[in-house]
Amino acid sequence: MSTAKAISPASAAAALTELWSPRVLAEVDDAYVKVAKVKGNLAWHAHPDEDELFLVLRGHLRIEMEAGAVELGPGEMYVVPKGVRHNPVADEECHLLLIEKRSTLHTGDVVTEKTRSLDEQLRPLPGE
Amino acid sequence: MSTAKAISPASAAAALTELWSPRVLAEVDDAYVKVAKVKGNLAWHAHPDEDELFLVLRGHLRIEMEAGAVELGPGEMYVVPKGVRHNPVADEECHLLLIEKRSTLHTGDVVTEKTRSLDEQLRPLPGE
């Protein structure tokens, strides 16, 4: 018998009860796969040493950057390169899959009331 | 004006014309995000030093492992831990998003007629 279990990022994101509070779903080497439920805007910030992948599971996300914005619909993704200042904005509730290095701080070089520690991000998902 | 462009892994995978021939869509630090179109089985193999993430974009994938198999439907994912021998099998055509380190060989420690070099995986996608 295998104990291997499929993971549904969409279900995990939908089960989240708190906005802007990413949770770690899986590790791939030194990268974390996270899900988050977001609405409104996070904060302008940058990750000087780490790229960050955003994949929209549900809804729409606008990633504002100084050179312009990218609009992501369901199933679309974008990688914000290291060092690029960005601000994720969702006019309506949006569910995301994120890929970040273990070392990445989700609000990068700024701390806001939305900043969550890695311990908070590693808490079990609702329903687990 | 921004030159930032959303990427649709599902569209990129659907546009592939060759089975079992992953293409690199994006880089996140030292990880590659790839898409692949698969049908049938690849080969039993392991990646001694790298985890590998499989996310099903369309269809179904069974990842056979010595301790048992995991079945993935659309939107579901699984991380095969480093060192675990596995064989991806799709009874019908299946579209995948993969996350692997740059150093990962897609057929791991074996070479088959399906093995593709990294240069082959870095070719532009069809339609680009």
CSV table of C-alpha atoms in Angstrom, one decimal:
chain,number,residue,atom,x,y,z
A,1,MET,CA,0.0,0.0,0.0
A,2,SER,CA,1.2,3.4,-0.9
A,3,THR,CA,0.8,6.3,1.5
A,4,ALA,CA,1.5,8.7,-1.4
A,5,LYS,CA,-1.3,11.2,-1.7
A,6,ALA,CA,-2.2,13.6,-4.5
A,7,ILE,CA,-2.3,17.3,-3.4
A,8,SER,CA,-4.9,19.7,-4.8
A,9,PRO,CA,-3.5,23.3,-4.6
A,10,ALA,CA,-6.9,24.6,-5.6
A,11,SER,CA,-8.7,22.8,-2.7
A,12,ALA,CA,-6.0,23.8,-0.3
A,13,ALA,CA,-6.2,27.5,-1.3
A,14,ALA,CA,-10.0,27.4,-1.1
A,15,ALA,CA,-9.8,26.1,2.4
A,16,LEU,CA,-7.7,29.0,3.7
A,17,THR,CA,-9.5,31.2,6.1
A,18,GLU,CA,-7.1,34.2,6.3
A,19,LEU,CA,-6.2,36.6,3.5
A,20,TRP,CA,-2.5,37.2,2.6
A,21,SER,CA,-1.3,34.3,4.8
A,22,PRO,CA,0.5,31.8,2.6
A,23,ARG,CA,0.8,28.2,3.6
A,24,VAL,CA,3.4,25.7,2.5
A,25,LEU,CA,2.0,22.8,0.6
A,26,ALA,CA,5.2,21.0,-0.5
A,27,GLU,CA,8.9,21.3,-0.8
A,28,VAL,CA,10.9,20.8,-4.0
A,29,ASP,CA,14.5,20.8,-2.9
A,30,ASP,CA,15.1,24.3,-1.5
A,31,ALA,CA,11.9,25.7,-2.9
A,32,TYR,CA,8.5,25.9,-1.2
A,33,VAL,CA,5.2,25.5,-3.0
A,34,LYS,CA,2.7,27.6,-1.2
A,35,VAL,CA,-0.9,28.6,-1.6
A,36,ALA,CA,-2.6,31.8,-0.6
A,37,LYS,CA,-5.9,33.5,-0.7
A,38,VAL,CA,-5.6,37.2,-1.4
A,39,LYS,CA,-7.8,40.3,-1.9
A,40,GLY,CA,-6.7,43.9,-2.0
A,41,ASN,CA,-3.0,44.7,-2.2
A,42,LEU,CA,-0.1,43.3,-0.3
A,43,ALA,CA,2.7,45.9,-0.2
A,44,TRP,CA,5.4,47.2,-2.6
A,45,HIS,CA,8.5,45.1,-1.9
A,46,ALA,CA,11.4,43.3,-3.5
A,47,HIS,CA,13.3,40.1,-2.8
A,48,PRO,CA,16.9,41.0,-3.6
A,49,ASP,CA,18.1,37.5,-4.0
A,50,GLU,CA,15.1,35.4,-5.0
A,51,ASP,CA,12.8,35.0,-7.9
A,52,GLU,CA,9.1,34.5,-7.1
A,53,LEU,CA,6.5,32.6,-9.1
A,54,PHE,CA,2.8,33.5,-9.0
A,55,LEU,CA,0.3,31.1,-10.6
A,56,VAL,CA,-3.4,32.0,-10.4
A,57,LEU,CA,-5.7,29.1,-9.4
A,58,ARG,CA,-8.9,31.2,-9.3
A,59,GLY,CA,-9.7,34.8,-10.0
A,60,HIS,CA,-7.4,37.5,-11.3
A,61,LEU,CA,-4.1,39.0,-10.0
A,62,ARG,CA,-2.4,42.2,-11.1
A,63,ILE,CA,1.3,42.3,-10.3
A,64,GLU,CA,2.3,46.0,-10.3
A,65,MET,CA,5.9,46.7,-11.1
A,66,GLU,CA,7.8,49.9,-11.7
A,67,ALA,CA,8.1,49.1,-15.4
A,68,GLY,CA,4.4,48.3,-15.7
A,69,ALA,CA,1.9,45.7,-14.6
A,70,VAL,CA,1.2,42.1,-15.6
A,71,GLU,CA,-2.4,40.8,-15.4
A,72,LEU,CA,-2.9,37.1,-14.7
A,73,GLY,CA,-6.1,35.2,-15.2
A,74,PRO,CA,-7.0,31.7,-14.1
A,75,GLY,CA,-4.2,29.2,-14.9
A,76,GLU,CA,-1.7,32.0,-15.8
A,77,MET,CA,1.6,32.6,-14.2
A,78,TYR,CA,4.5,35.0,-14.0
A,79,VAL,CA,7.9,35.0,-12.4
A,80,VAL,CA,8.9,38.3,-10.7
A,81,PRO,CA,12.7,38.4,-11.1
A,82,LYS,CA,14.9,38.9,-8.1
A,83,GLY,CA,15.4,42.5,-7.2
A,84,VAL,CA,12.2,43.7,-9.0
A,85,ARG,CA,9.9,45.8,-6.8
A,86,HIS,CA,6.4,44.6,-7.1
A,87,ASN,CA,3.0,44.8,-5.5
A,88,PRO,CA,0.4,42.0,-6.0
A,89,VAL,CA,-3.2,43.4,-6.2
A,90,ALA,CA,-6.5,41.5,-6.5
A,91,ASP,CA,-9.6,43.5,-6.9
A,92,GLU,CA,-11.7,40.4,-6.0
A,93,GLU,CA,-10.8,37.3,-4.0
A,94,CYS,CA,-8.0,35.4,-5.8
A,95,HIS,CA,-6.4,32.0,-5.1
A,96,LEU,CA,-2.7,31.6,-5.8
A,97,LEU,CA,0.0,29.0,-6.0
A,98,LEU,CA,3.4,30.5,-5.2
A,99,ILE,CA,6.9,29.1,-5.6
A,100,GLU,CA,9.6,30.8,-3.4
A,101,LYS,CA,12.8,29.7,-1.9
A,102,ARG,CA,12.8,28.6,1.7
A,103,SER,CA,14.7,31.8,2.4
A,104,THR,CA,12.2,34.1,0.8
A,105,LEU,CA,10.3,36.6,3.0
A,106,HIS,CA,6.9,37.0,1.5
A,107,THR,CA,6.8,40.7,2.0
A,108,GLY,CA,10.5,40.9,1.1
A,109,ASP,CA,12.4,43.9,2.4
A,110,VAL,CA,9.4,45.4,4.1
A,111,VAL,CA,7.4,44.4,7.2
A,112,THR,CA,3.7,45.2,7.3
A,113,GLU,CA,0.8,44.0,9.4
A,114,LYS,CA,0.3,41.4,6.6
A,115,THR,CA,3.8,39.9,7.1
A,116,ARG,CA,3.7,36.3,8.2
A,117,SER,CA,6.7,34.4,9.6
A,118,LEU,CA,7.8,31.1,8.0
A,119,ASP,CA,6.5,29.3,11.1
A,120,GLU,CA,3.1,30.7,10.5
A,121,GLN,CA,3.3,29.6,6.8
A,122,LEU,CA,4.3,26.1,7.9
A,123,ARG,CA,1.2,25.6,10.1
A,124,PRO,CA,-1.0,22.7,9.0
A,125,LEU,CA,-3.7,23.7,6.5
A,126,PRO,CA,-7.3,24.0,7.6
A,127,GLY,CA,-8.9,20.5,7.7
A,128,GLU,CA,-5.6,18.6,8.1
B,1,MET,CA,4.8,50.2,-21.1
B,2,SER,CA,5.5,46.9,-19.5
B,3,THR,CA,6.9,44.0,-21.5
B,4,ALA,CA,5.9,41.6,-18.8
B,5,LYS,CA,3.7,38.9,-20.2
B,6,ALA,CA,1.5,36.3,-18.5
B,7,ILE,CA,2.4,32.7,-19.3
B,8,SER,CA,-0.2,30.0,-19.7
B,9,PRO,CA,1.3,26.6,-18.9
B,10,ALA,CA,-1.9,24.9,-20.2
B,11,SER,CA,-1.6,26.6,-23.6
B,12,ALA,CA,2.1,25.9,-23.8
B,13,ALA,CA,1.6,22.3,-23.0
B,14,ALA,CA,-1.2,22.0,-25.5
B,15,ALA,CA,1.0,23.5,-28.2
B,16,LEU,CA,3.7,20.8,-27.8
B,17,THR,CA,3.9,18.5,-30.8
B,18,GLU,CA,6.2,15.8,-29.3
B,19,LEU,CA,5.4,13.4,-26.5
B,20,TRP,CA,7.8,13.1,-23.5
B,21,SER,CA,9.8,16.1,-24.5
B,22,PRO,CA,9.7,18.7,-21.7
B,23,ARG,CA,10.2,22.3,-22.5
B,24,VAL,CA,11.3,25.0,-20.1
B,25,LEU,CA,8.7,27.8,-19.6
B,26,ALA,CA,10.4,29.8,-16.8
B,27,GLU,CA,13.2,29.8,-14.3
B,28,VAL,CA,12.7,30.4,-10.5
B,29,ASP,CA,16.2,30.7,-9.1
B,30,ASP,CA,17.8,27.3,-9.8
B,31,ALA,CA,14.6,25.6,-10.6
B,32,TYR,CA,13.0,25.2,-14.0
B,33,VAL,CA,9.3,25.3,-14.6
B,34,LYS,CA,8.6,22.9,-17.6
B,35,VAL,CA,5.6,21.7,-19.5
B,36,ALA,CA,5.3,18.3,-21.1
B,37,LYS,CA,2.7,16.3,-23.1
B,38,VAL,CA,2.9,12.6,-22.3
B,39,LYS,CA,1.1,9.3,-23.1
B,40,GLY,CA,2.2,5.8,-22.3
B,41,ASN,CA,5.1,5.4,-19.8
B,42,LEU,CA,8.5,7.0,-19.6
B,43,ALA,CA,10.9,4.7,-17.8
B,44,TRP,CA,11.6,3.6,-14.2
B,45,HIS,CA,14.3,6.0,-12.9
B,46,ALA,CA,15.4,8.1,-10.0
B,47,HIS,CA,17.0,11.5,-9.4
B,48,PRO,CA,19.4,10.8,-6.5
B,49,ASP,CA,19.9,14.4,-5.5
B,50,GLU,CA,16.7,16.2,-6.7
B,51,ASP,CA,13.0,16.3,-5.9
B,52,GLU,CA,10.6,16.5,-8.8
B,53,LEU,CA,7.1,18.1,-8.8
B,54,PHE,CA,4.4,16.9,-11.2
B,55,LEU,CA,1.2,19.0,-11.6
B,56,VAL,CA,-1.5,17.7,-14.0
B,57,LEU,CA,-2.8,20.4,-16.3
B,58,ARG,CA,-5.1,18.1,-18.3
B,59,GLY,CA,-5.8,14.3,-18.1
B,60,HIS,CA,-4.6,11.8,-15.6
B,61,LEU,CA,-1.2,10.7,-14.5
B,62,ARG,CA,-0.2,7.6,-12.5
B,63,ILE,CA,3.2,7.9,-10.8
B,64,GLU,CA,4.3,4.3,-10.1
B,65,MET,CA,6.7,4.0,-7.2
B,66,GLU,CA,8.1,0.9,-5.5
B,67,ALA,CA,6.0,1.5,-2.4
B,68,GLY,CA,2.8,2.1,-4.5
B,69,ALA,CA,1.4,4.5,-7.0
B,70,VAL,CA,-0.2,7.9,-6.8
B,71,GLU,CA,-3.0,8.9,-9.2
B,72,LEU,CA,-3.2,12.5,-10.2
B,73,GLY,CA,-6.2,14.1,-11.8
B,74,PRO,CA,-6.5,17.6,-13.3
B,75,GLY,CA,-5.1,20.3,-11.0
B,76,GLU,CA,-3.5,17.7,-8.7
B,77,MET,CA,0.2,17.5,-7.9
B,78,TYR,CA,2.8,15.3,-6.2
B,79,VAL,CA,6.4,15.7,-5.3
B,80,VAL,CA,8.6,12.6,-5.9
B,81,PRO,CA,11.3,12.9,-3.3
B,82,LYS,CA,14.9,12.6,-4.3
B,83,GLY,CA,16.2,9.1,-4.6
B,84,VAL,CA,12.7,7.5,-5.1
B,85,ARG,CA,12.5,5.3,-8.1
B,86,HIS,CA,9.4,6.2,-10.2
B,87,ASN,CA,7.7,5.7,-13.5
B,88,PRO,CA,5.2,8.2,-14.8
B,89,VAL,CA,2.3,6.6,-16.8
B,90,ALA,CA,-0.5,8.1,-18.7
B,91,ASP,CA,-3.1,5.8,-20.2
B,92,GLU,CA,-4.4,8.7,-22.3
B,93,GLU,CA,-2.7,12.0,-23.4
B,94,CYS,CA,-1.8,14.1,-20.3
B,95,HIS,CA,-0.4,17.6,-20.0
B,96,LEU,CA,2.0,18.3,-17.2
B,97,LEU,CA,3.7,21.1,-15.4
B,98,LEU,CA,7.0,20.0,-13.9
B,99,ILE,CA,9.4,21.7,-11.5
B,100,GLU,CA,12.9,20.4,-11.5
B,101,LYS,CA,16.3,21.8,-10.7
B,102,ARG,CA,18.4,22.9,-13.6
B,103,SER,CA,20.7,20.0,-12.9
B,104,THR,CA,17.9,17.4,-13.1
B,105,LEU,CA,18.0,14.9,-15.9
B,106,HIS,CA,14.4,14.1,-16.8
B,107,THR,CA,15.0,10.4,-17.1
B,108,GLY,CA,17.3,10.5,-14.1
B,109,ASP,CA,19.9,7.7,-13.9
B,110,VAL,CA,18.8,5.9,-17.1
B,111,VAL,CA,19.0,6.9,-20.8
B,112,THR,CA,16.3,5.8,-23.1
B,113,GLU,CA,15.2,6.8,-26.6
B,114,LYS,CA,12.9,9.3,-24.8
B,115,THR,CA,15.8,11.0,-23.0
B,116,ARG,CA,16.0,14.7,-24.1
B,117,SER,CA,19.0,16.9,-23.4
B,118,LEU,CA,18.7,20.2,-21.6
B,119,ASP,CA,19.4,22.0,-24.9
B,120,GLU,CA,16.4,20.3,-26.4
B,121,GLN,CA,14.3,21.2,-23.5
B,122,LEU,CA,15.4,24.9,-23.8
B,123,ARG,CA,14.3,25.2,-27.5
B,124,PRO,CA,11.6,27.8,-28.1
B,125,LEU,CA,8.1,26.6,-27.7
B,126,PRO,CA,6.0,26.0,-30.8
B,127,GLY,CA,4.5,29.2,-32.0
B,128,GLU,CA,7.1,31.4,-30.3
